[in-house]
Amino acid sequence: MLRILGSQNPFGLPCDRRDVIRIGARQLNTNCRRNCLVGCLCFLLAGTPSMMVAAEPEHEAVNFARDVRRIFSDRCFRCHGPDRISRKADLRLDKSESLFADRNEQQIVVPGKPNSSELIRRVTSVDVDVVMPPPDSGLSLNQTEIALLRQWVSQGAKWDNHWAYIAPKRPPTPDVRLREWPDNEIDSFVLAGLEQKGMIPSPEADRRTLIRRASLDLTGLPPTPDEVADFLNDTATGAWGRLVDRLLSSVRYGERMTLPWLEASRYADTSGYQEDYGRYMYPWRKWVIDAFNKNMPFDQFVIQQLAGDLLPDASQEQILATAFNRNHRINQEVGAIPEEYLVEYAVDRLETIGTMFLGSTIGCARCHDHKYEPISQKEFYQLFAFLNNNDDAGVDQQSRFGFCKPFIEYPTPADREFLAPLNARLDALKNEQSPPPEESKSFRGWLDKMETKLPLGIPVWRSLGPFEHAELSVSSGYHEVFLPTQQVDPDATVDGQKWTTKPAWTDGNVLFIGGEFTTHYLYRELLSPMDMDLLVDVAASDAIKFWVNGQLVHFRETPGKANPDPEQIRIRLRQGSNTLLVKLSNGDFIQAFSFAQQQRESVPPKMLAMLMQAPAERGVEEGAAIYDYFHGLRIADVEQQIKAVHDTFPKVMVMKERKDVRPAHILERGDYNQKREQVQRDTPAVLPPFPSNQPRNRLGLARWLMSPENPLPARVTVNRFWQMYFGTGLVKTAEDFGSQGEWPSHPDLLDWLAAEFIQSGWDVKHIQRLIVMSATYRQSSQMTAGQQHLDPENRLLARGPRLRLRPQFIRDQALFTSGLLVERIGGPSVKPYQPAGLWSEVSNLLLQKKWYNTNMFEQDTGEKLYRRSLYTFWKRTISPPNMTVFDAGNREVCSVRNQITNTPLQAMTLLNDVTYVEAARHLAHRMLSEGGESMNACLSHGMELVTCRQPTEVEQQILRQSLERHLSVYRLDPAAAARLLAHGDSALCSDYEPVEHAAWTQVALMLLNLDETITKQ
């Protein structure tokens, strides 16, 4: 059979020289057959020297790692693989010494002799008692696979270790025939693969496509019309390189690179599980953005996130980096078992590291030896031992407030700016060498206030009962309406009930009231010499309310609880007279109200005595003591202000080693309370040994992981980079480089990139630039019939990438092209539009809001609605719906490969979601205000804003017809136009009539919904 390569079609027919045509194949469609015919004519008439007629090889050598190991892994390893428990007949097909060993004068494989090999006899047998795999396993080999095994044995049964566990070496750049095409080594490897298959690359995409592609890939946002024009006008050599360098230096680059890192790191703004409380991890997200923008070497980027706290003299930023390992879900439910979740958290860390850096399904070894990879259960827990020594509690109720130990307080730049003068003031006060003169304004003013006020009065409580109304109105000023009428009399009755226990004072400060009553009010007055805080200890009845100076300051209900828990509340007294009122309801047990020790403002009795003295009667010592007291108050006041600021700092969960090493055991079936043999920290034997010069802790593990000798991290990482640009990695199974993973489409290119990454000093931007600068990346994404038939997934890379944008990019693009996007790096997560009541579907609405729970969604306003989607608040139990519909992950576990679906719901979202309708309203305004004088110019401007190109004549006509149709509709129904323009919270002062603006909004919506708009090509 021949493969004929076409050339450029001299007749202008739709033939593409990249088509690979199998002559006479029935499965070819009409277009492909037509291309075949024209390709033949082109070949005969043009006679281009590059035309090649390639014979298809009849007996291509079988590659054990690519062809045979996959069969063994899929069909045989279950019974003859690494798992010693499930292994049958003591036969391992994952070990060469077992496969080629003599077994009772019988050999499983005899190289070069398939008829003498037990393997071939078993897989070809028709005897159900002999054939392998056994029929009851549900597995079988097809004829193609049997033929591959026979051919492998015939060709000598060469054995190779699994490619992923062999350290990558820089392969030589291959020679190619089309030497003028490659721009760098990437292209040579790709072209060599194409030529081997009898194919050639696609032509370069047009410049508008290229700038849009690169802008989306490197920044996550499309270019502006001005940026497109600048690139089109830059005809000097190196224009593409200058564009790429500009995009790589943009701060948007760090945001774009951070998105897949967040998904892999399972970053979210809530803790998960049933209650799904909020948390404060966003400073770590900013750390990641900054690290990418600074182009931190990737090995250091990883080491700091895994073990920054263990680095010598670790900075706060390096400790913050370890929040990576606290992004996992955390359980704070009362019934959860701490020891169980300490295991779950450490396992999550290990599985995340396995996926992100080893491309390994290492979690399969939690319960038993891995069935497909050379990783034992013992080795799993030896790795686990590195990660289970964090100083956390397993289940920590503090997580209801967004954090649980260990954590750090991480001030924002605004916080630091606000604190600077306070810290300076505190230092000045503490370093004050001698007291200022007594005439000091602040001291004199304070002293005057203290000398003219009475000491704190402690009168008894007075009764306001019996009271016939159901409730007191705070706004009416209770102390004026209900004046003290009598001191509580032990023999008095309240609501017809007689006291059974006398009111009593303990230490002159505590009142005990016994007996049964329905509702009662107690009243007292306090005289305070200054504004101060007072702590009150309360043991309440079924219900208690506490008013201070007419304001309700405390309310608690404990219905049916015989012994309510005591609590302490803070009340603020003003200088002078204060009135207090307490309401008790439905009590039939002892009530206690006590004034605890006053806070810093309380005046010690000895000092109070000095202050009450006439100034002339005070001696030098008393005067100095009074000033020292005042000075201490000033210091305490500043410290209190600083503490108040610190209390608002995000508390970011980080890693911190325990002083006593927590032991690790092999767990039977992975169950936390089924401990077997204790294990020590170590790494799997299939990978390089743990270095002797490194500490056996997380830091040593991180350095071992990122050592150049480790064969996996560089490969796994560059593969994910490749996936960012082409939609699919060189290894399609980005999460699995093991025996069950896919063979690389270009093994030598993968190894070359991995070696280049290491030798460049783990330079991330260098690898990004190499990929984007390649001719491979710049190819047109237009697919020919031949390519569709032979390579529908574009694994051979004969064309450029074409794939649906990420969910965040789709939303950000709509905001950006409409002019709504607010660009600011970092900060807390924001809550843009989502359907009302969505969170309540999975929330416990009985929990109090003061626990910082995320029961109820409170939409943000203003510019927070228009931040980049990277900053959207991510609730684990319900992801943002307008991103979920476009296949966003849920962030519960590590995810390094996203699925892409195409559903009607996606189009419905783009046409109806308030985010996109509001963006369309603003985009319409831009079209009208910036587009020019004519309708066609405005429509063209909208098309260019969204797609980076001008519409064709046919497209222009469709746009005009759509606009005219919507104008007709809204002229008949102006109210509908008003409703459409009401979408969203943003104000838009438009000079255009509502009917006109609404019609243009519909056109803008159509533009935002185009396949071309939401696709990178």
Short mmCIF file of N, CA and C in Angstrom, two decimals, residues 29 157 182 201 220 261 353 467 505 526 528 532 544 658 691-692 718 736 754 762 769 774 781 922 975:
data_model
loop_
_atom_site.label_atom_id
_atom_site.label_comp_id
_atom_site.label_asym_id
_atom_site.label_seq_id
_atom_site.Cartn_x
_atom_site.Cartn_y
_atom_site.Cartn_z
N ASN A 29 -14.23 9.48 3.07
CA ASN A 29 -15.44 10.16 2.64
C ASN A 29 -15.22 10.83 1.29
N ALA A 157 12.61 -11.01 22.07
CA ALA A 157 12.04 -10.74 23.40
C ALA A 157 12.92 -9.79 24.20
N PRO A 182 11.88 23.63 10.73
CA PRO A 182 12.08 23.76 12.17
C PRO A 182 12.66 25.12 12.57
N PRO A 201 3.95 19.18 7.97
CA PRO A 201 3.20 20.09 8.84
C PRO A 201 2.21 20.95 8.07
N GLY A 220 -4.07 34.44 29.58
CA GLY A 220 -5.45 34.11 29.89
C GLY A 220 -6.45 35.12 29.40
N TRP A 261 -2.24 25.46 38.59
CA TRP A 261 -1.57 25.09 39.84
C TRP A 261 -2.58 25.03 40.99
N ILE A 353 1.29 14.85 45.98
CA ILE A 353 2.68 14.85 45.53
C ILE A 353 2.88 13.79 44.46
N PHE A 467 -44.15 42.91 85.26
CA PHE A 467 -44.24 43.75 84.07
C PHE A 467 -45.27 43.17 83.13
N TRP A 505 -25.77 38.74 97.91
CA TRP A 505 -24.56 39.27 97.30
C TRP A 505 -23.37 38.45 97.76
N LEU A 526 -24.85 52.38 87.15
CA LEU A 526 -23.42 52.42 87.45
C LEU A 526 -22.88 53.79 87.13
N SER A 528 -19.43 55.64 86.23
CA SER A 528 -18.08 55.31 85.79
C SER A 528 -17.27 56.60 85.64
N MET A 532 -15.01 52.94 79.67
CA MET A 532 -14.28 51.71 79.96
C MET A 532 -15.09 50.50 79.54
N ILE A 544 -32.20 35.15 78.02
CA ILE A 544 -31.69 36.35 78.67
C ILE A 544 -31.44 37.41 77.63
N ARG A 658 6.14 18.63 64.31
CA ARG A 658 6.04 18.33 65.74
C ARG A 658 7.44 18.13 66.33
N PRO A 691 19.05 10.54 49.38
CA PRO A 691 20.46 10.96 49.53
C PRO A 691 20.91 10.92 50.99
N SER A 692 22.10 10.43 51.21
CA SER A 692 22.62 10.28 52.57
C SER A 692 22.92 11.61 53.24
N VAL A 718 6.98 19.20 32.44
CA VAL A 718 6.97 19.71 31.07
C VAL A 718 5.79 19.13 30.29
N ASP A 736 -0.85 9.92 35.16
CA ASP A 736 -0.36 8.55 35.29
C ASP A 736 0.71 8.27 34.24
N ALA A 754 12.50 17.57 29.14
CA ALA A 754 12.80 17.36 30.56
C ALA A 754 14.27 17.68 30.84
N TRP A 762 15.88 24.79 35.83
CA TRP A 762 14.44 24.71 36.09
C TRP A 762 13.76 26.03 35.76
N ARG A 769 8.70 29.69 26.57
CA ARG A 769 9.12 30.41 25.37
C ARG A 769 9.50 29.44 24.25
N SER A 774 8.05 27.80 18.83
CA SER A 774 8.24 26.73 17.85
C SER A 774 7.30 26.91 16.66
N SER A 781 -4.61 25.69 12.70
CA SER A 781 -5.37 24.61 13.33
C SER A 781 -6.42 24.02 12.40
N HIS A 922 -22.41 46.06 28.16
CA HIS A 922 -21.26 46.98 28.10
C HIS A 922 -20.52 46.84 26.77
N ALA A 975 -40.69 47.33 27.04
CA ALA A 975 -40.48 46.84 28.41
C ALA A 975 -39.46 45.70 28.43
#
